[in-house]
Amino acid sequence: MSPDRAARRAVFAGFAIQGLTFSSIVTRLATIKDEFDLDDTDILWLLAAVAALSAVGSIVAGYAAARWGSAPTLRIALAGVSLGSVLPGLADSLPALVACTCVYGFFVGAVDATLNMQGVAVQDRYGRSIMTGFHAMWSVAAVVGAGYASLTIGLDWSLFASLVVVCVVGLIANALTGSELLRAEPGVAVGGTADPRTPARMHRVPWVPILLIAVPTFAMWVNDSATSVWSGIYLQDGLDAAAYAAPAAYGAYQAVLLLVRLVGDRLVGRYGATAVVRGSGVLAVVALAVIVAAPSVLVVVVGFALLGGGLSLIPPLSYVAAGHLDTEGGTTAIARVNVANYVGYLVAAFAIAFTSHEWGERYMFVLPLVIVTLIPLMANQFEPRVRTRDAP
């Protein structure tokens, strides 16, 4: 197997670990809420703390990748995210739960940043769009994680027991494939668009282009956060669905998100990133309108399925756009745009909890509907850029 194909396989494995672990935890959030007797305000602060530490993890990973390379940084982060996923199952108090989930959150941020650095680097080696395929693997693992969560709930497994299995799977996958990641000598940039043989330098990346990509990316992550964290609670508390049905909305969301990502690279190749993002944004707006106005659980689940299709291609295309802002600062730009992920989670955590408290769970998704309109309005920021190199 060629080094590029081996690296592609390793990146697929990394996305699988991240998707499985994350989904296995967030779809058990209703269980955590019940076990610790939490209300929506408690969930708010828990998510805020985790998102803040994830942003820190992304920034730290950006510096580490620039200094030592994204491959070793990613391997450490993947081990941390697997081990950290077990910690919430060991917590016996709310402070302990917050501390444990923050440790997990830090490594989530580090993995998100470095995994996408590797993904963009591998795509550049191939010379064609393959990033949506990587994110499709995340979705496959997330669907498996949601199904696994439903199964363990039905079998009355403890939170700890269910997460130990996920941890072991992640550690084994990392051990088997981590050595195949794209590598560089210390001080060599891998994960941006720079030639991996070129020594990395301290490079100033302009903030304005990063922010213009980060804003629609932020809009996507607000809605992804709202779906992954609050959809189950929305079904149970807003529409009086049974507990076993709570993961259905997230499962439908991830299933359609996966289906679109499986053909996403072809769509980008045929229509271009800008047109794909604009069409996706329009679909997301329609989906949120269905969710907000839905009269029944079935219609809500359909709405979340449509939302998965609308949001599916925004993350991979945002990382590619960030990595191509300039050839020397690719790792830095990706790490910074990735922070929009956690800002979106923070906004979703505060805004939805506030909405739930003031007006009830039935109105949780009104603000996400407003925010998602930013995606089609700013789709031109995903226009392919001509990559330039600083003079030697």
mmCIF file of C-alpha atoms in Angstrom:
data_model
loop_
_atom_site.group_PDB
_atom_site.id
_atom_site.type_symbol
_atom_site.label_atom_id
_atom_site.label_comp_id
_atom_site.label_asym_id
_atom_site.label_seq_id
_atom_site.Cartn_x
_atom_site.Cartn_y
_atom_site.Cartn_z
ATOM 1 C CA MET A 1 0.000 0.000 0.000
ATOM 2 C CA SER A 2 1.337 3.443 -0.930
ATOM 3 C CA PRO A 3 2.060 5.951 1.872
ATOM 4 C CA ASP A 4 -0.767 8.205 0.665
ATOM 5 C CA ARG A 5 -3.309 5.370 0.712
ATOM 6 C CA ALA A 6 -2.097 4.284 4.132
ATOM 7 C CA ALA A 7 -2.437 7.846 5.404
ATOM 8 C CA ARG A 8 -5.941 8.027 3.979
ATOM 9 C CA ARG A 9 -6.854 4.836 5.846
ATOM 10 C CA ALA A 10 -5.415 6.251 9.072
ATOM 11 C CA VAL A 11 -7.452 9.442 8.715
ATOM 12 C CA PHE A 12 -10.577 7.351 8.130
ATOM 13 C CA ALA A 13 -9.823 5.503 11.374
ATOM 14 C CA GLY A 14 -9.391 8.777 13.247
ATOM 15 C CA PHE A 15 -12.752 10.080 12.072
ATOM 16 C CA ALA A 16 -14.341 6.768 13.068
ATOM 17 C CA ILE A 17 -12.915 6.974 16.588
ATOM 18 C CA GLN A 18 -14.094 10.554 17.024
ATOM 19 C CA GLY A 19 -17.588 9.925 15.663
ATOM 20 C CA LEU A 20 -18.199 6.756 17.648
ATOM 21 C CA THR A 21 -16.965 8.236 20.909
ATOM 22 C CA PHE A 22 -18.832 11.521 20.593
ATOM 23 C CA SER A 23 -22.128 9.946 19.558
ATOM 24 C CA SER A 24 -21.938 7.321 22.304
ATOM 25 C CA ILE A 25 -21.709 10.092 24.887
ATOM 26 C CA VAL A 26 -24.135 12.722 23.592
ATOM 27 C CA THR A 27 -26.930 10.229 22.974
ATOM 28 C CA ARG A 28 -26.658 9.236 26.635
ATOM 29 C CA LEU A 29 -27.097 12.839 27.761
ATOM 30 C CA ALA A 30 -30.682 12.225 28.825
ATOM 31 C CA THR A 31 -29.377 9.355 30.979
ATOM 32 C CA ILE A 32 -26.756 11.619 32.529
ATOM 33 C CA LYS A 33 -29.420 14.238 33.157
ATOM 34 C CA ASP A 34 -31.578 11.715 35.025
ATOM 35 C CA GLU A 35 -28.748 10.035 36.966
ATOM 36 C CA PHE A 36 -27.410 13.324 38.307
ATOM 37 C CA ASP A 37 -30.860 14.931 38.659
ATOM 38 C CA LEU A 38 -29.852 17.816 36.409
ATOM 39 C CA ASP A 39 -32.098 20.504 35.022
ATOM 40 C CA ASP A 40 -31.625 22.459 31.803
ATOM 41 C CA THR A 41 -29.477 25.067 33.564
ATOM 42 C CA ASP A 42 -27.078 22.380 34.759
ATOM 43 C CA ILE A 43 -26.860 21.024 31.222
ATOM 44 C CA LEU A 44 -26.126 24.569 30.059
ATOM 45 C CA TRP A 45 -23.094 25.000 32.298
ATOM 46 C CA LEU A 46 -21.828 21.513 31.613
ATOM 47 C CA LEU A 47 -21.884 22.099 27.861
ATOM 48 C CA ALA A 48 -20.369 25.550 28.231
ATOM 49 C CA ALA A 49 -17.438 24.165 30.200
ATOM 50 C CA VAL A 50 -16.863 21.349 27.725
ATOM 51 C CA ALA A 51 -17.034 23.688 24.713
ATOM 52 C CA ALA A 52 -14.608 26.156 26.308
ATOM 53 C CA LEU A 53 -12.077 23.404 26.994
ATOM 54 C CA SER A 54 -12.550 22.064 23.465
ATOM 55 C CA ALA A 55 -11.650 25.484 22.070
ATOM 56 C CA VAL A 56 -8.537 25.504 24.251
ATOM 57 C CA GLY A 57 -7.676 22.024 22.996
ATOM 58 C CA SER A 58 -7.994 23.164 19.383
ATOM 59 C CA ILE A 59 -5.719 26.155 19.928
ATOM 60 C CA VAL A 60 -3.125 24.117 21.830
ATOM 61 C CA ALA A 61 -3.198 21.469 19.099
ATOM 62 C CA GLY A 62 -2.597 24.151 16.472
ATOM 63 C CA TYR A 63 0.598 25.259 18.211
ATOM 64 C CA ALA A 64 1.687 21.664 18.852
ATOM 65 C CA ALA A 65 1.101 20.661 15.237
ATOM 66 C CA ALA A 66 3.097 23.632 13.968
ATOM 67 C CA ARG A 67 6.006 22.654 16.217
ATOM 68 C CA TRP A 68 5.995 18.843 16.163
ATOM 69 C CA GLY A 69 3.623 17.932 13.341
ATOM 70 C CA SER A 70 -0.048 17.035 13.256
ATOM 71 C CA ALA A 71 0.575 13.252 13.167
ATOM 72 C CA PRO A 72 2.097 12.798 16.656
ATOM 73 C CA THR A 73 -0.228 15.448 18.055
ATOM 74 C CA LEU A 74 -3.232 13.598 16.636
ATOM 75 C CA ARG A 75 -2.122 10.221 17.993
ATOM 76 C CA ILE A 76 -1.827 11.625 21.507
ATOM 77 C CA ALA A 77 -5.157 13.434 21.188
ATOM 78 C CA LEU A 78 -6.956 10.300 19.957
ATOM 79 C CA ALA A 79 -5.643 8.321 22.921
ATOM 80 C CA GLY A 80 -6.790 11.124 25.206
ATOM 81 C CA VAL A 81 -10.277 11.265 23.712
ATOM 82 C CA SER A 82 -10.720 7.495 24.077
ATOM 83 C CA LEU A 83 -9.542 7.423 27.680
ATOM 84 C CA GLY A 84 -11.401 10.633 28.498
ATOM 85 C CA SER A 85 -14.677 9.225 27.217
ATOM 86 C CA VAL A 86 -14.804 6.792 30.141
ATOM 87 C CA LEU A 87 -14.426 9.468 32.806
ATOM 88 C CA PRO A 88 -18.072 10.702 32.875
ATOM 89 C CA GLY A 89 -19.111 7.166 33.785
ATOM 90 C CA LEU A 90 -16.867 7.332 36.867
ATOM 91 C CA ALA A 91 -18.198 10.649 38.178
ATOM 92 C CA ASP A 92 -20.175 10.498 41.431
ATOM 93 C CA SER A 93 -21.034 14.190 41.791
ATOM 94 C CA LEU A 94 -21.796 17.178 39.589
ATOM 95 C CA PRO A 95 -18.352 18.815 40.088
ATOM 96 C CA ALA A 96 -16.694 15.507 39.217
ATOM 97 C CA LEU A 97 -18.907 15.173 36.146
ATOM 98 C CA VAL A 98 -17.915 18.657 34.973
ATOM 99 C CA ALA A 99 -14.217 17.956 35.509
ATOM 100 C CA CYS A 100 -14.390 14.610 33.718
ATOM 101 C CA THR A 101 -16.273 15.927 30.720
ATOM 102 C CA CYS A 102 -13.896 18.896 30.456
ATOM 103 C CA VAL A 103 -10.937 16.526 30.153
ATOM 104 C CA TYR A 104 -12.778 14.737 27.380
ATOM 105 C CA GLY A 105 -13.679 18.084 25.776
ATOM 106 C CA PHE A 106 -10.047 19.239 25.668
ATOM 107 C CA PHE A 107 -9.034 16.196 23.668
ATOM 108 C CA VAL A 108 -12.096 16.490 21.404
ATOM 109 C CA GLY A 109 -10.859 19.926 20.362
ATOM 110 C CA ALA A 110 -7.330 18.683 19.791
ATOM 111 C CA VAL A 111 -8.576 15.774 17.670
ATOM 112 C CA ASP A 112 -10.929 17.953 15.612
ATOM 113 C CA ALA A 113 -8.122 20.347 14.684
ATOM 114 C CA THR A 114 -5.343 17.861 13.927
ATOM 115 C CA LEU A 115 -7.596 15.304 12.250
ATOM 116 C CA ASN A 116 -8.762 17.887 9.731
ATOM 117 C CA MET A 117 -5.173 19.081 9.217
ATOM 118 C CA GLN A 118 -4.313 15.538 8.206
ATOM 119 C CA GLY A 119 -7.441 15.296 6.060
ATOM 120 C CA VAL A 120 -6.638 18.438 4.085
ATOM 121 C CA ALA A 121 -3.023 17.301 3.644
ATOM 122 C CA VAL A 122 -4.114 13.900 2.312
ATOM 123 C CA GLN A 123 -6.640 15.539 -0.029
ATOM 124 C CA ASP A 124 -3.904 17.768 -1.415
ATOM 125 C CA ARG A 125 -1.764 14.683 -2.061
ATOM 126 C CA TYR A 126 -4.645 13.134 -4.034
ATOM 127 C CA GLY A 127 -5.398 16.338 -5.931
ATOM 128 C CA ARG A 128 -9.184 15.935 -5.741
ATOM 129 C CA SER A 129 -11.983 16.289 -3.209
ATOM 130 C CA ILE A 130 -11.963 13.481 -0.624
ATOM 131 C CA MET A 131 -12.675 15.426 2.582
ATOM 132 C CA THR A 132 -16.410 14.747 2.605
ATOM 133 C CA GLY A 133 -15.573 11.049 2.516
ATOM 134 C CA PHE A 134 -13.589 11.439 5.728
ATOM 135 C CA HIS A 135 -16.496 13.210 7.353
ATOM 136 C CA ALA A 136 -18.800 10.479 6.044
ATOM 137 C CA MET A 137 -16.794 8.030 8.135
ATOM 138 C CA TRP A 138 -17.466 10.221 11.173
ATOM 139 C CA SER A 139 -21.165 9.974 10.356
ATOM 140 C CA VAL A 140 -21.039 6.187 9.958
ATOM 141 C CA ALA A 141 -19.454 5.910 13.374
ATOM 142 C CA ALA A 142 -21.949 8.377 14.859
ATOM 143 C CA VAL A 143 -24.903 6.332 13.591
ATOM 144 C CA VAL A 144 -23.306 3.217 15.063
ATOM 145 C CA GLY A 145 -22.770 5.095 18.316
ATOM 146 C CA ALA A 146 -26.397 6.209 18.466
ATOM 147 C CA GLY A 147 -27.584 2.658 17.846
ATOM 148 C CA TYR A 148 -25.141 1.353 20.420
ATOM 149 C CA ALA A 149 -26.440 3.881 22.959
ATOM 150 C CA SER A 150 -30.036 2.802 22.358
ATOM 151 C CA LEU A 151 -29.009 -0.845 22.723
ATOM 152 C CA THR A 152 -27.159 -0.312 25.992
ATOM 153 C CA ILE A 153 -30.059 1.717 27.381
ATOM 154 C CA GLY A 154 -32.412 -1.122 26.496
ATOM 155 C CA LEU A 155 -30.075 -3.649 28.136
ATOM 156 C CA ASP A 156 -29.870 -1.434 31.230
ATOM 157 C CA TRP A 157 -26.094 -1.105 31.030
ATOM 158 C CA SER A 158 -24.457 1.473 33.247
ATOM 159 C CA LEU A 159 -22.979 4.558 31.609
ATOM 160 C CA PHE A 160 -19.477 3.427 32.582
ATOM 161 C CA ALA A 161 -19.876 -0.074 31.144
ATOM 162 C CA SER A 162 -21.121 1.218 27.808
ATOM 163 C CA LEU A 163 -18.285 3.760 27.505
ATOM 164 C CA VAL A 164 -15.527 1.281 28.394
ATOM 165 C CA VAL A 165 -16.303 -0.675 25.228
ATOM 166 C CA VAL A 166 -16.068 2.501 23.140
ATOM 167 C CA CYS A 167 -12.767 3.403 24.800
ATOM 168 C CA VAL A 168 -11.179 0.036 24.043
ATOM 169 C CA VAL A 169 -12.281 0.138 20.399
ATOM 170 C CA GLY A 170 -10.766 3.610 19.997
ATOM 171 C CA LEU A 171 -7.439 2.686 21.579
ATOM 172 C CA ILE A 172 -7.071 -0.403 19.396
ATOM 173 C CA ALA A 173 -7.884 1.494 16.179
ATOM 174 C CA ASN A 174 -5.402 4.240 17.080
ATOM 175 C CA ALA A 175 -2.663 1.708 17.825
ATOM 176 C CA LEU A 176 -3.195 -0.113 14.530
ATOM 177 C CA THR A 177 -3.344 2.889 12.180
ATOM 178 C CA GLY A 178 -1.689 5.861 13.878
ATOM 179 C CA SER A 179 1.767 5.140 12.449
ATOM 180 C CA GLU A 180 0.366 5.542 8.915
ATOM 181 C CA LEU A 181 -0.521 9.236 9.295
ATOM 182 C CA LEU A 182 1.345 11.734 7.105
ATOM 183 C CA ARG A 183 4.513 12.652 8.918
ATOM 184 C CA ALA A 184 7.157 15.313 8.692
ATOM 185 C CA GLU A 185 10.358 16.123 10.437
ATOM 186 C CA PRO A 186 10.083 18.378 13.527
ATOM 187 C CA GLY A 187 9.377 21.906 12.399
ATOM 188 C CA VAL A 188 7.798 20.808 9.135
ATOM 189 C CA ALA A 189 4.212 21.749 8.413
ATOM 190 C CA VAL A 190 1.902 18.834 7.711
ATOM 191 C CA GLY A 191 -1.821 19.371 7.724
ATOM 192 C CA GLY A 192 -2.014 22.648 5.888
ATOM 193 C CA THR A 193 -1.300 23.169 2.216
ATOM 194 C CA ALA A 194 2.405 23.696 2.524
ATOM 195 C CA ASP A 195 4.819 21.261 0.942
ATOM 196 C CA PRO A 196 5.580 18.803 3.737
ATOM 197 C CA ARG A 197 9.269 19.044 2.872
ATOM 198 C CA THR A 198 9.309 22.771 3.600
ATOM 199 C CA PRO A 199 10.367 23.855 7.101
ATOM 200 C CA ALA A 200 7.530 25.587 8.923
ATOM 201 C CA ARG A 201 7.976 29.187 9.996
ATOM 202 C CA MET A 202 6.126 31.474 12.299
ATOM 203 C CA HIS A 203 3.594 32.901 9.897
ATOM 204 C CA ARG A 204 0.971 35.558 10.367
ATOM 205 C CA VAL A 205 -2.391 34.412 9.037
ATOM 206 C CA PRO A 206 -4.874 37.262 8.328
ATOM 207 C CA TRP A 207 -7.878 37.174 10.656
ATOM 208 C CA VAL A 208 -10.502 38.624 8.293
ATOM 209 C CA PRO A 209 -10.551 35.727 5.787
ATOM 210 C CA ILE A 210 -10.592 33.285 8.697
ATOM 211 C CA LEU A 211 -13.567 35.052 10.284
ATOM 212 C CA LEU A 212 -15.476 35.131 6.992
ATOM 213 C CA ILE A 213 -15.197 31.344 6.790
ATOM 214 C CA ALA A 214 -15.781 30.934 10.522
ATOM 215 C CA VAL A 215 -19.166 32.736 10.552
ATOM 216 C CA PRO A 216 -21.125 30.286 8.340
ATOM 217 C CA THR A 217 -19.171 27.481 9.992
ATOM 218 C CA PHE A 218 -20.354 28.805 13.350
ATOM 219 C CA ALA A 219 -23.950 28.747 12.074
ATOM 220 C CA MET A 220 -23.573 25.104 11.130
ATOM 221 C CA TRP A 221 -22.154 24.146 14.522
ATOM 222 C CA VAL A 222 -24.895 25.966 16.419
ATOM 223 C CA ASN A 223 -27.395 23.730 14.692
ATOM 224 C CA ASP A 224 -25.300 20.594 14.974
ATOM 225 C CA SER A 225 -24.926 21.248 18.702
ATOM 226 C CA ALA A 226 -28.634 21.875 19.066
ATOM 227 C CA THR A 227 -29.338 18.580 17.327
ATOM 228 C CA SER A 228 -26.744 16.362 18.982
ATOM 229 C CA VAL A 229 -27.371 17.632 22.508
ATOM 230 C CA TRP A 230 -30.958 18.860 22.604
ATOM 231 C CA SER A 231 -32.876 16.802 20.046
ATOM 232 C CA GLY A 232 -33.503 13.951 22.491
ATOM 233 C CA ILE A 233 -34.612 16.352 25.204
ATOM 234 C CA TYR A 234 -36.775 18.169 22.630
ATOM 235 C CA LEU A 235 -38.551 14.908 21.799
ATOM 236 C CA GLN A 236 -38.974 13.801 25.415
ATOM 237 C CA ASP A 237 -39.845 17.092 27.088
ATOM 238 C CA GLY A 238 -41.226 19.088 24.162
ATOM 239 C CA LEU A 239 -43.302 16.412 22.440
ATOM 240 C CA ASP A 240 -43.707 13.864 25.273
ATOM 241 C CA ALA A 241 -41.907 11.079 23.392
ATOM 242 C CA ALA A 242 -40.869 7.894 25.205
ATOM 243 C CA ALA A 243 -37.294 7.692 26.508
ATOM 244 C CA TYR A 244 -36.298 4.961 24.052
ATOM 245 C CA ALA A 245 -37.326 7.226 21.154
ATOM 246 C CA ALA A 246 -35.041 10.068 22.258
ATOM 247 C CA PRO A 247 -32.043 8.984 20.124
ATOM 248 C CA ALA A 248 -34.244 8.671 16.999
ATOM 249 C CA ALA A 249 -33.924 12.310 15.934
ATOM 250 C CA TYR A 250 -30.149 12.310 16.243
ATOM 251 C CA GLY A 251 -29.940 8.946 14.506
ATOM 252 C CA ALA A 252 -32.037 10.229 11.578
ATOM 253 C CA TYR A 253 -29.944 13.395 11.439
ATOM 254 C CA GLN A 254 -26.708 11.421 11.275
ATOM 255 C CA ALA A 255 -28.080 8.855 8.821
ATOM 256 C CA VAL A 256 -29.007 11.447 6.175
ATOM 257 C CA LEU A 257 -25.882 13.455 6.941
ATOM 258 C CA LEU A 258 -23.946 10.292 6.113
ATOM 259 C CA LEU A 259 -25.827 9.614 2.867
ATOM 260 C CA VAL A 260 -25.108 13.112 1.570
ATOM 261 C CA ARG A 261 -21.455 12.934 2.589
ATOM 262 C CA LEU A 262 -21.055 9.679 0.689
ATOM 263 C CA VAL A 263 -21.779 11.562 -2.551
ATOM 264 C CA GLY A 264 -20.426 14.904 -1.366
ATOM 265 C CA ASP A 265 -17.090 14.726 -3.167
ATOM 266 C CA ARG A 266 -18.916 14.097 -6.457
ATOM 267 C CA LEU A 267 -21.239 17.025 -5.816
ATOM 268 C CA VAL A 268 -18.311 19.332 -5.099
ATOM 269 C CA GLY A 269 -16.481 18.123 -8.188
ATOM 270 C CA ARG A 270 -19.518 18.738 -10.396
ATOM 271 C CA TYR A 271 -21.033 21.943 -9.003
ATOM 272 C CA GLY A 272 -18.259 23.557 -6.984
ATOM 273 C CA ALA A 273 -18.019 24.319 -3.283
ATOM 274 C CA THR A 274 -19.933 27.605 -3.397
ATOM 275 C CA ALA A 275 -23.036 26.197 -5.109
ATOM 276 C CA VAL A 276 -23.031 23.150 -2.844
ATOM 277 C CA VAL A 277 -22.843 25.278 0.301
ATOM 278 C CA ARG A 278 -25.594 27.613 -0.904
ATOM 279 C CA GLY A 279 -27.962 24.758 -1.754
ATOM 280 C CA SER A 280 -27.165 23.013 1.509
ATOM 281 C CA GLY A 281 -27.937 26.168 3.448
ATOM 282 C CA VAL A 282 -31.348 26.558 1.821
ATOM 283 C CA LEU A 283 -32.209 22.947 2.690
ATOM 284 C CA ALA A 284 -31.131 23.531 6.294
ATOM 285 C CA VAL A 285 -33.430 26.553 6.584
ATOM 286 C CA VAL A 286 -36.385 24.507 5.331
ATOM 287 C CA ALA A 287 -35.540 21.667 7.723
ATOM 288 C CA LEU A 288 -35.427 23.945 10.774
ATOM 289 C CA ALA A 289 -38.785 25.430 9.809
ATOM 290 C CA VAL A 290 -40.237 21.895 9.759
ATOM 291 C CA ILE A 291 -38.728 21.101 13.174
ATOM 292 C CA VAL A 292 -40.082 24.265 14.774
ATOM 293 C CA ALA A 293 -43.603 23.847 13.361
ATOM 294 C CA ALA A 294 -43.852 20.036 13.534
ATOM 295 C CA PRO A 295 -47.078 18.730 15.122
ATOM 296 C CA SER A 296 -45.765 15.246 15.943
ATOM 297 C CA VAL A 297 -42.681 13.209 16.783
ATOM 298 C CA LEU A 298 -42.581 11.622 13.325
ATOM 299 C CA VAL A 299 -42.549 14.993 11.564
ATOM 300 C CA VAL A 300 -39.796 16.235 13.892
ATOM 301 C CA VAL A 301 -37.662 13.210 13.063
ATOM 302 C CA VAL A 302 -38.176 13.908 9.343
ATOM 303 C CA GLY A 303 -37.138 17.512 9.944
ATOM 304 C CA PHE A 304 -33.924 16.438 11.655
ATOM 305 C CA ALA A 305 -33.227 14.049 8.787
ATOM 306 C CA LEU A 306 -33.501 16.946 6.310
ATOM 307 C CA LEU A 307 -31.310 19.068 8.554
ATOM 308 C CA GLY A 308 -28.622 16.405 8.380
ATOM 309 C CA GLY A 309 -28.636 16.726 4.611
ATOM 310 C CA GLY A 310 -28.430 20.506 4.779
ATOM 311 C CA LEU A 311 -25.529 20.687 7.225
ATOM 312 C CA SER A 312 -23.563 17.654 6.082
ATOM 313 C CA LEU A 313 -21.026 19.244 3.750
ATOM 314 C CA ILE A 314 -20.353 22.497 5.588
ATOM 315 C CA PRO A 315 -17.625 21.211 7.975
ATOM 316 C CA PRO A 316 -15.382 19.448 5.421
ATOM 317 C CA LEU A 317 -15.643 22.334 2.977
ATOM 318 C CA SER A 318 -14.899 24.882 5.704
ATOM 319 C CA TYR A 319 -11.699 23.072 6.703
ATOM 320 C CA VAL A 320 -10.584 22.846 3.084
ATOM 321 C CA ALA A 321 -11.280 26.552 2.600
ATOM 322 C CA ALA A 322 -9.349 27.380 5.778
ATOM 323 C CA GLY A 323 -6.420 25.167 4.835
ATOM 324 C CA HIS A 324 -6.174 26.891 1.466
ATOM 325 C CA LEU A 325 -6.174 30.451 2.780
ATOM 326 C CA ASP A 326 -2.416 30.374 2.344
ATOM 327 C CA THR A 327 0.181 27.668 1.999
ATOM 328 C CA GLU A 328 2.345 28.538 4.989
ATOM 329 C CA GLY A 329 -0.375 28.987 7.587
ATOM 330 C CA GLY A 330 -2.685 26.093 6.810
ATOM 331 C CA THR A 331 -2.414 24.446 10.218
ATOM 332 C CA THR A 332 -3.005 27.728 12.024
ATOM 333 C CA ALA A 333 -6.007 28.647 9.878
ATOM 334 C CA ILE A 334 -7.628 25.227 10.347
ATOM 335 C CA ALA A 335 -7.143 25.343 14.121
ATOM 336 C CA ARG A 336 -8.662 28.833 14.283
ATOM 337 C CA VAL A 337 -11.679 28.052 12.104
ATOM 338 C CA ASN A 338 -12.208 24.941 14.209
ATOM 339 C CA VAL A 339 -12.789 27.196 17.230
ATOM 340 C CA ALA A 340 -16.049 28.273 15.533
ATOM 341 C CA ASN A 341 -17.211 24.751 16.327
ATOM 342 C CA TYR A 342 -17.041 25.379 20.053
ATOM 343 C CA VAL A 343 -18.285 28.950 19.918
ATOM 344 C CA GLY A 344 -21.312 27.491 18.165
ATOM 345 C CA TYR A 345 -21.702 24.942 20.935
ATOM 346 C CA LEU A 346 -21.464 27.662 23.589
ATOM 347 C CA VAL A 347 -24.084 29.811 21.880
ATOM 348 C CA ALA A 348 -26.371 26.813 21.433
ATOM 349 C CA ALA A 349 -25.929 25.792 25.062
ATOM 350 C CA PHE A 350 -26.805 29.202 26.494
ATOM 351 C CA ALA A 351 -29.447 30.216 23.960
ATOM 352 C CA ILE A 352 -31.379 26.947 23.941
ATOM 353 C CA ALA A 353 -31.299 26.547 27.700
ATOM 354 C CA PHE A 354 -32.529 30.134 28.070
ATOM 355 C CA THR A 355 -35.276 29.541 25.508
ATOM 356 C CA SER A 356 -36.303 26.331 27.253
ATOM 357 C CA HIS A 357 -36.442 28.056 30.629
ATOM 358 C CA GLU A 358 -38.348 31.129 29.456
ATOM 359 C CA TRP A 359 -40.736 29.697 26.866
ATOM 360 C CA GLY A 360 -40.546 25.916 27.181
ATOM 361 C CA GLU A 361 -38.826 23.058 25.374
ATOM 362 C CA ARG A 362 -41.182 23.353 22.405
ATOM 363 C CA TYR A 363 -39.401 26.557 21.293
ATOM 364 C CA MET A 364 -35.828 25.270 21.566
ATOM 365 C CA PHE A 365 -35.079 25.439 17.839
ATOM 366 C CA VAL A 366 -36.379 28.908 16.953
ATOM 367 C CA LEU A 367 -32.995 30.641 17.351
ATOM 368 C CA PRO A 368 -31.132 27.922 15.406
ATOM 369 C CA LEU A 369 -33.592 28.569 12.572
ATOM 370 C CA VAL A 370 -32.625 32.247 12.524
ATOM 371 C CA ILE A 371 -28.887 31.556 12.717
ATOM 372 C CA VAL A 372 -28.827 28.910 9.973
ATOM 373 C CA THR A 373 -29.794 31.549 7.388
ATOM 374 C CA LEU A 374 -26.159 32.746 7.558
ATOM 375 C CA ILE A 375 -25.031 29.679 5.616
ATOM 376 C CA PRO A 376 -26.693 30.402 2.247
ATOM 377 C CA LEU A 377 -26.073 34.130 2.681
ATOM 378 C CA MET A 378 -22.292 33.664 3.084
ATOM 379 C CA ALA A 379 -21.751 30.725 0.738
ATOM 380 C CA ASN A 380 -19.418 32.769 -1.475
ATOM 381 C CA GLN A 381 -16.748 32.537 1.250
ATOM 382 C CA PHE A 382 -16.214 28.917 0.204
ATOM 383 C CA GLU A 383 -15.137 29.938 -3.296
ATOM 384 C CA PRO A 384 -11.867 28.122 -4.131
ATOM 385 C CA ARG A 385 -8.882 30.353 -3.535
ATOM 386 C CA VAL A 386 -5.666 30.452 -5.481
ATOM 387 C CA ARG A 387 -3.004 29.186 -3.148
ATOM 388 C CA THR A 388 0.096 31.295 -2.906
ATOM 389 C CA ARG A 389 3.486 30.662 -1.336
ATOM 390 C CA ASP A 390 5.694 33.211 0.323
ATOM 391 C CA ALA A 391 8.898 33.871 -1.561
ATOM 392 C CA PRO A 392 11.842 31.833 -0.213
#
